[in-house]
Amino acid sequence: MTSLNNAPVLVVGAGIMGAGIAQVAAQAGHPVFLFDMREGAAAQANAKLAATLDGLVAKGKITADAAAATLARIEPIPSLDAAAGAALVVEAIVENLDAKRSLFRQLESVVGETTILASNTSSISVTAIANGLQRPERFVGMHFFNPVPQMKLVEVVSGLQTDAAVAQAIGALSVVWGKVPVHARSTPGFIVNRIARPYYAETLALLQEEAATPQRLDACLKAAGFRMGPCELMDLIGHDTNFAVTNSVFEANFGDKRYVPSLVQRELVDGGLLGRKSGRGFYTYPEGAPALPATAHEAPMAVGPVTVHGDGEIADRLEQLVAQGGLSGDAAPSRQRQSTWVGLDIGGARLVLTDGRTAGDIAAREGIADVAVFDRPLLWPAAPGGTLAYAVAPQASAAWRRQAPAWLAALGFVPVPLADAPGLVVARTIAMLINEATDAVQQGVCTPEGADAAMKLGVNYPAGPFEWLARWSVAGVTQVLEALDVHYRGERYRISPWLRRQRA
């Protein structure tokens, strides 16, 4: 296939995404035709781009000559016929199947037979859009992320009839444009919008159960390395947009409960509380999420010997923290490496790293009232500090309800109470992100390396799901998922066949 380097490009749709794609293509040296059905929209987008480029010049990011050359390469056109010589078309119009199909059928009568047709769709089936085209083999998904000039990821999505050479050509062009291409098979949500669903869904489920406030859930996940908490992020994306994508993935998967939309989010959408763009969502804007109030805790008291239970990185770190803080008195804490759980036994009371079960379930099974579970500390890297969710068993004594957060604070964390929900928040969210990623690999959507790159570059995750899995363990992840499945008694938390094989 002929190289696309510096070949003419037609961008259809002059909104935020289309204008960004036009900018990137023009900066890479391509002549760019910019078209929009709305009269004057392409010219307006070009004028905004001129202001953007001037801003980059003022900041010293590009030279004035480079800005002028970029702008000169972009030509707003009044009709598609003016771009008959384009070697590549990138569509960035409304996310509607019928509209996209109609556009590409029209384009086939305008451009040449070798022109590659690409869609910036974020969730619509590439195979479905190509249905009815005379040459569906030249059709491919080229999904950028907003803001296009800054975000590095491009999902190169192949439909059932996409020629492998076409996908390879788009991947190679993406590299020339300064992007990182990740190849995907056309399935609902592709890579990022599919794997990311649990990041929103687990928090929305906890809100539905009134297990915690948005403020607490966001703080816990930000402490785990995510740049924004899920409630903040949904407010930024817009609840109407996020809810629509969730519905799309849910319907495309024939109502699979793993992707079921949230009643909490639907109520926000119904009430017009869409997030930043409406001035209110989970939070009020421009103020945004308030900081968690500082909480004073009593001093931790060991009413008997302190024993560190379990093996592995977190248990080792707990032993160090107990010793460094002098929390076991003059004696070093004892260690029970062969234990079935990770955490601290403090004079008969237990502070347990979540394995997916609730504190109440553990207390009932072990016959010990004074039990508290705490969330997984930072998985990447594992270290103390920052916000950490915990829950105390309903049958625990009043003294242990005070002492459990006191011990977490003494270990260096900022303890945040949640209702006694299974898996708390970080453990269940990361377990489900891993589960969804392994399912995507199982179904041939992407490779493990592609999943990691997509989630880090597309949504700025602190690590990829397979990197988390390597740092945690297959046994640990499946243990949390199994506990969730038992608690909720539904298909949502079923374990991916890929994970089951790794565990065998």
XYZ file of C-alpha atoms in Angstrom:
504
model
C 0.000 0.000 0.000
C 1.270 3.497 -0.895
C 2.628 5.547 2.014
C 0.257 8.136 3.425
C 3.063 10.459 4.490
C 2.225 14.060 3.466
C -0.739 12.836 1.382
C -3.881 14.995 1.275
C -6.267 14.347 4.169
C -9.966 15.161 4.390
C -11.376 15.682 7.886
C -15.172 15.655 8.037
C -16.574 17.341 11.132
C -15.162 20.592 12.489
C -16.003 20.152 16.161
C -13.422 19.788 18.909
C -12.260 16.354 17.754
C -12.267 17.144 14.037
C -10.389 20.413 14.508
C -7.828 18.622 16.656
C -7.319 15.909 14.039
C -6.916 18.567 11.342
C -4.303 20.344 13.475
C -2.273 17.173 14.047
C -2.376 16.206 10.365
C -1.375 19.699 9.237
C 1.453 19.898 11.765
C 2.743 16.602 10.350
C 2.933 18.189 6.880
C -0.316 17.064 5.234
C -2.526 19.290 3.106
C -5.843 19.116 4.991
C -9.348 19.712 3.703
C -11.775 20.525 6.537
C -15.494 20.082 5.924
C -18.593 20.414 8.069
C -22.263 20.228 7.135
C -22.956 23.318 9.221
C -22.389 26.359 7.069
C -19.389 28.365 8.248
C -18.378 25.801 10.907
C -15.147 24.790 9.162
C -14.046 28.406 8.792
C -14.849 29.085 12.440
C -12.833 26.045 13.491
C -9.910 27.294 11.418
C -10.088 30.693 13.097
C -10.056 29.045 16.542
C -7.092 26.951 15.464
C -5.243 30.123 14.466
C -5.745 31.441 17.997
C -4.583 28.119 19.450
C -1.423 28.176 17.353
C -0.756 31.788 18.352
C -0.988 30.668 21.977
C 1.561 27.913 21.352
C 3.878 30.466 19.757
C 3.508 32.761 22.770
C 4.446 29.882 25.087
C 7.472 29.006 22.997
C 6.076 25.600 22.033
C 6.333 26.231 18.281
C 7.795 28.927 16.081
C 5.731 31.571 14.328
C 6.814 30.128 10.972
C 5.636 26.636 11.976
C 2.287 28.034 13.103
C 1.815 29.889 9.838
C 2.780 26.828 7.791
C 0.349 24.630 9.723
C -2.511 27.045 9.226
C -1.702 27.416 5.531
C -2.050 23.662 5.009
C -5.673 23.635 6.244
C -8.345 24.555 3.728
C -11.984 24.844 4.827
C -14.077 23.587 1.918
C -17.761 24.218 1.086
C -18.471 20.726 -0.304
C -16.988 17.227 -0.246
C -16.346 17.359 -3.997
C -13.469 19.776 -3.332
C -11.563 16.966 -1.593
C -11.796 14.355 -4.348
C -8.000 13.949 -4.306
C -7.735 13.029 -0.621
C -5.774 9.845 0.139
C -7.304 9.542 3.612
C -10.667 10.583 5.022
C -11.098 10.863 8.793
C -14.695 11.286 9.921
C -15.466 13.009 13.232
C -19.193 13.717 13.067
C -22.023 12.934 15.480
C -21.883 9.486 17.129
C -24.800 8.061 15.162
C -24.656 4.926 13.025
C -27.077 6.068 10.324
C -25.343 9.432 9.945
C -21.941 7.810 9.580
C -23.134 5.184 7.113
C -24.785 7.851 4.962
C -21.639 9.978 4.959
C -19.299 7.171 3.914
C -21.608 5.981 1.157
C -21.569 9.531 -0.171
C -17.787 9.697 0.149
C -17.333 6.557 -1.949
C -18.766 8.451 -4.927
C -16.377 11.372 -4.342
C -12.918 10.015 -3.502
C -10.700 7.605 -5.414
C -10.777 3.816 -5.138
C -7.533 3.678 -3.128
C -8.579 6.298 -0.568
C -8.672 4.960 2.983
C -11.858 5.733 4.874
C -11.483 6.089 8.654
C -13.933 6.846 11.445
C -13.142 8.475 14.762
C -16.061 6.621 16.358
C -15.586 5.890 20.049
C -18.065 3.049 20.426
C -20.004 2.240 17.230
C -19.115 -1.004 15.470
C -16.674 -0.446 12.613
C -18.177 -3.488 10.894
C -21.642 -1.942 11.132
C -20.549 1.416 9.709
C -18.880 -0.352 6.775
C -22.063 -2.285 5.968
C -23.281 -1.210 2.537
C -19.985 0.222 1.310
C -18.772 -0.893 -2.108
C -15.277 -1.498 -0.685
C -15.601 -2.183 3.051
C -12.056 -3.559 3.140
C -10.664 -0.010 3.001
C -12.694 1.119 6.010
C -11.059 1.305 9.463
C -11.549 2.899 12.862
C -9.069 5.628 13.847
C -10.173 6.591 17.336
C -8.402 9.625 18.819
C -8.747 10.891 22.370
C -9.558 14.404 23.526
C -7.661 16.744 23.370
C -6.284 15.271 20.158
C -3.053 17.334 19.951
C -2.025 16.272 23.481
C -3.311 12.705 23.838
C -0.931 10.096 22.430
C -3.225 7.113 21.937
C -4.943 6.134 18.705
C -7.069 2.983 18.648
C -6.750 1.431 15.184
C -9.919 -0.633 14.937
C -10.441 -3.358 12.336
C -13.898 -4.493 11.327
C -14.656 -7.938 9.930
C -13.779 -6.848 6.390
C -10.954 -4.369 7.080
C -7.860 -5.203 5.040
C -4.874 -5.851 7.331
C -2.736 -3.597 5.108
C -5.163 -0.712 5.696
C -4.913 -1.104 9.471
C -1.131 -1.311 9.216
C -1.012 1.844 7.093
C -3.106 3.766 9.647
C -0.921 2.453 12.468
C 2.227 3.610 10.664
C 0.690 7.016 9.922
C -0.287 7.425 13.569
C 3.372 7.035 14.537
C 4.349 9.728 12.026
C 1.721 11.972 13.627
C 3.407 11.499 16.997
C 0.825 9.044 18.313
C 1.006 5.545 19.759
C -1.282 3.201 17.799
C -2.898 0.220 19.497
C -4.633 -2.265 17.245
C -8.071 -3.524 18.251
C -10.816 -5.718 16.882
C -14.191 -4.041 16.497
C -16.152 -5.090 19.563
C -18.352 -2.919 21.825
C -16.280 -0.131 23.361
C -13.087 -1.249 21.571
C -10.294 -1.241 24.192
C -10.465 1.881 26.356
C -14.218 2.441 26.587
C -14.705 -1.228 27.339
C -11.961 -1.812 29.910
C -12.690 1.518 31.638
C -16.337 0.670 32.448
C -15.561 -0.785 35.928
C -13.775 2.408 36.966
C -17.130 4.151 36.860
C -19.366 1.163 37.536
C -17.885 0.065 40.871
C -18.112 3.566 42.316
C -21.654 3.975 41.004
C -22.601 0.635 42.585
C -21.166 1.746 45.939
C -23.101 5.001 45.677
C -26.266 3.042 44.893
C -25.698 1.088 48.120
C -24.946 4.327 49.999
C -21.658 2.769 51.094
C -19.791 6.089 50.839
C -19.945 9.623 49.490
C -18.492 10.657 46.109
C -15.877 12.671 47.971
C -14.589 9.625 49.886
C -14.600 7.298 46.899
C -12.717 9.806 44.745
C -10.136 10.369 47.471
C -9.475 6.633 47.831
C -8.946 6.044 44.119
C -6.800 9.139 43.690
C -4.624 7.838 46.520
C -4.234 4.651 44.452
C -2.605 6.706 41.685
C -5.512 7.722 39.447
C -5.303 11.373 38.403
C -9.014 11.934 38.897
C -11.546 10.082 40.981
C -14.402 8.451 39.056
C -16.993 10.994 40.230
C -14.766 13.914 39.224
C -14.063 12.223 35.898
C -17.720 11.562 35.131
C -18.447 15.211 35.958
C -15.709 16.229 33.511
C -16.816 13.898 30.707
C -20.468 14.800 31.226
C -22.967 12.349 32.685
C -25.031 12.382 29.523
C -22.000 11.310 27.479
C -20.751 8.743 29.985
C -24.230 7.298 30.464
C -24.731 7.064 26.689
C -21.479 5.135 26.222
C -22.394 2.757 29.061
C -25.810 2.183 27.486
C -24.201 1.578 24.107
C -21.798 -1.036 25.489
C -24.603 -2.641 27.542
C -26.970 -2.926 24.587
C -24.241 -4.108 22.224
C -23.455 -6.917 24.670
C -27.113 -8.044 24.745
C -27.767 -6.784 28.249
C -24.737 -8.369 29.920
C -25.003 -7.354 33.590
C -21.313 -6.588 33.714
C -22.089 -3.382 31.831
C -25.461 -2.517 33.344
C -26.055 1.270 33.513
C -26.486 2.976 36.868
C -29.725 4.301 38.301
C -27.639 6.884 40.172
C -26.240 8.259 36.935
C -29.575 8.086 35.132
C -31.113 10.270 37.843
C -28.354 12.852 37.367
C -28.984 12.863 33.614
C -32.756 13.083 34.082
C -32.265 16.053 36.396
C -29.913 17.876 34.017
C -27.040 17.561 36.506
C -24.500 16.756 33.825
C -21.326 17.820 35.603
C -19.025 20.697 34.780
C -20.925 21.755 31.673
C -24.146 22.277 33.643
C -22.468 23.625 36.779
C -23.416 20.651 38.917
C -23.068 16.876 38.901
C -21.689 14.971 41.844
C -20.065 18.270 42.792
C -20.858 21.947 42.292
C -18.659 23.968 39.926
C -16.384 25.812 39.648
C -15.510 24.714 43.199
C -15.341 21.004 42.377
C -14.664 18.228 44.869
C -14.039 19.501 48.406
C -11.070 18.211 50.364
C -11.706 15.563 52.969
C -11.849 17.135 56.430
C -8.983 16.310 58.772
C -9.928 13.780 61.424
C -8.236 13.278 64.763
C -7.747 9.719 66.002
C -6.930 8.395 69.444
C -3.570 6.724 69.990
C -3.414 3.053 68.984
C -3.228 0.682 71.918
C -2.061 -2.934 71.803
C -3.868 -4.806 74.531
C -1.795 -7.874 73.735
C 0.877 -9.084 71.285
C 0.924 -7.749 67.719
C 1.286 -10.375 65.002
C 1.703 -9.714 61.293
C -0.152 -12.308 59.227
C 0.478 -13.378 55.673
C 3.250 -13.301 53.114
C 4.118 -10.967 50.279
C 4.843 -7.306 49.705
C 2.031 -5.764 51.738
C 2.573 -8.058 54.725
C 6.313 -7.292 54.641
C 5.581 -3.579 54.582
C 3.135 -3.865 57.478
C 5.829 -5.567 59.534
C 8.258 -2.743 58.782
C 5.720 -0.056 59.661
C 4.758 -1.678 62.951
C 8.415 -2.003 63.923
C 9.392 1.501 62.776
C 6.502 3.077 64.655
C 7.155 1.123 67.819
C 3.563 -0.084 67.645
C 4.317 -3.438 69.248
C 6.032 -1.943 72.272
C 9.606 -2.871 72.988
C 9.357 -6.194 71.174
C 9.393 -6.687 67.424
C 6.073 -7.856 65.999
C 5.787 -11.587 65.524
C 5.119 -12.969 62.043
C 2.757 -15.695 60.874
C 3.730 -16.158 57.224
C 1.602 -19.245 56.579
C -1.623 -17.474 57.542
C -4.616 -17.515 55.216
C -5.047 -13.750 55.552
C -2.911 -10.575 55.426
C -3.013 -7.992 58.183
C -2.486 -7.478 61.890
C -3.693 -9.393 64.901
C -3.715 -6.834 67.701
C -4.395 -8.530 70.996
C -7.055 -10.699 69.395
C -8.644 -7.964 67.251
C -7.991 -8.225 63.503
C -7.106 -5.559 60.958
C -7.444 -7.467 57.665
C -6.430 -6.588 54.101
C -9.581 -7.053 52.052
C -9.901 -10.346 50.205
C -13.300 -9.303 48.870
C -15.351 -10.397 51.891
C -17.011 -7.913 54.219
C -15.724 -7.400 57.741
C -19.010 -8.798 59.019
C -18.590 -12.000 56.975
C -15.056 -12.513 58.273
C -16.126 -11.853 61.866
C -18.989 -14.332 61.600
C -16.858 -17.034 59.974
C -13.953 -16.681 62.420
C -16.073 -16.126 65.504
C -14.242 -12.886 66.312
C -16.308 -9.716 66.767
C -13.490 -7.164 66.574
C -12.649 -7.247 62.867
C -11.953 -4.399 60.458
C -11.010 -4.691 56.787
C -8.879 -2.179 54.927
C -8.519 -1.568 51.210
C -5.452 -2.409 49.177
C -2.801 0.283 49.620
C -1.192 1.744 46.521
C -0.631 -1.095 44.098
C 1.763 0.907 41.950
C 4.024 1.251 43.808
C 2.960 -0.446 47.033
C 3.644 2.034 49.828
C 1.872 3.594 52.791
C 0.476 7.098 52.814
C -2.620 8.645 51.383
C -6.270 7.875 51.808
C -7.259 4.305 52.610
C -10.808 2.955 52.962
C -11.741 0.724 55.862
C -14.858 -0.824 57.363
C -15.567 -2.296 60.776
C -17.706 -5.393 61.366
C -21.220 -4.521 62.605
C -20.700 -6.777 65.631
C -17.437 -5.063 66.683
C -17.071 -3.332 70.037
C -17.162 0.450 70.377
C -13.523 0.392 71.444
C -12.433 -1.411 68.254
C -14.443 1.008 66.131
C -12.194 3.736 67.521
C -8.988 1.709 67.467
C -9.157 0.367 63.896
C -8.741 3.811 62.257
C -6.218 4.766 64.959
C -4.005 1.857 63.899
C -4.305 2.727 60.206
C -3.379 6.334 60.982
C -0.382 5.173 63.036
C 0.745 3.075 60.044
C 0.845 6.246 57.934
C -2.506 6.186 56.146
C -5.447 8.587 56.180
C -8.291 6.235 57.149
C -11.657 6.865 55.514
C -14.693 4.933 56.778
C -16.998 3.144 54.359
C -20.019 1.018 54.989
C -19.096 -2.667 55.204
C -19.092 -3.232 51.450
C -17.357 -6.242 49.859
C -13.949 -5.469 48.363
C -14.261 -1.840 49.536
C -13.333 0.392 46.571
C -9.737 0.175 45.275
C -9.444 -3.618 45.439
C -12.751 -4.290 43.711
C -12.195 -1.591 41.083
C -8.733 -2.789 40.096
C -9.819 -6.433 40.202
C -12.651 -5.635 37.804
C -10.396 -3.576 35.513
C -8.034 -6.554 35.344
C -10.930 -8.941 34.758
C -12.313 -6.830 31.915
C -8.881 -6.504 30.305
C -8.252 -10.245 30.429
C -11.676 -10.855 28.910
C -10.797 -8.463 26.065
C -7.587 -10.401 25.422
C -9.476 -13.700 25.676
C -11.827 -12.492 22.925
C -9.027 -11.307 20.643
C -9.846 -7.614 20.992
C -6.268 -6.667 21.828
C -3.008 -7.983 23.285
C -1.993 -7.613 26.951
C 0.604 -5.050 25.877
C -2.024 -3.201 23.863
C -4.404 -3.132 26.817
C -1.715 -1.691 29.099
C -0.673 0.968 26.587
C -4.272 1.921 25.798
C -5.295 2.430 29.411
C -2.190 4.411 30.361
C -2.200 6.622 27.273
C -5.935 6.857 26.639
C -7.209 7.540 30.159
C -3.979 8.210 32.097
C -4.189 5.183 34.388
C -1.177 4.907 36.716
C -0.502 1.412 35.361
C -1.971 -1.002 32.867
C -4.266 -3.833 33.991
C -1.698 -6.520 33.217
C 0.955 -4.562 35.089
C -1.377 -4.508 38.102
C -1.972 -8.228 37.706
C 1.757 -8.936 37.722
C 2.190 -6.833 40.865
C -0.828 -8.378 42.630
C -1.447 -12.052 41.694
C -3.947 -14.132 39.764
C -4.962 -15.840 43.016
C -5.478 -12.516 44.806
C -7.542 -10.999 42.001
C -9.754 -14.052 41.567
C -10.259 -14.298 45.334
C -11.728 -10.780 45.391
C -13.885 -11.467 42.327
C -15.208 -14.713 43.776
C -16.134 -12.981 47.040
C -17.966 -10.267 45.089
C -19.759 -12.899 43.026
C -20.895 -14.733 46.153
C -22.054 -11.532 47.833
C -24.034 -10.148 44.893
C -25.164 -13.485 43.394
C -25.129 -12.361 39.784
C -23.152 -12.634 36.571
C -21.503 -9.221 36.894
C -18.485 -10.511 38.799
C -17.928 -13.717 36.845
C -14.245 -14.439 36.334
C -12.732 -14.224 32.862
C -11.793 -17.596 31.328
C -8.319 -16.120 30.750
C -7.866 -15.591 34.495
C -9.262 -19.029 35.293
C -6.695 -20.656 33.009
C -3.861 -18.698 34.600
C -4.998 -19.826 38.039
C -5.210 -23.505 37.075
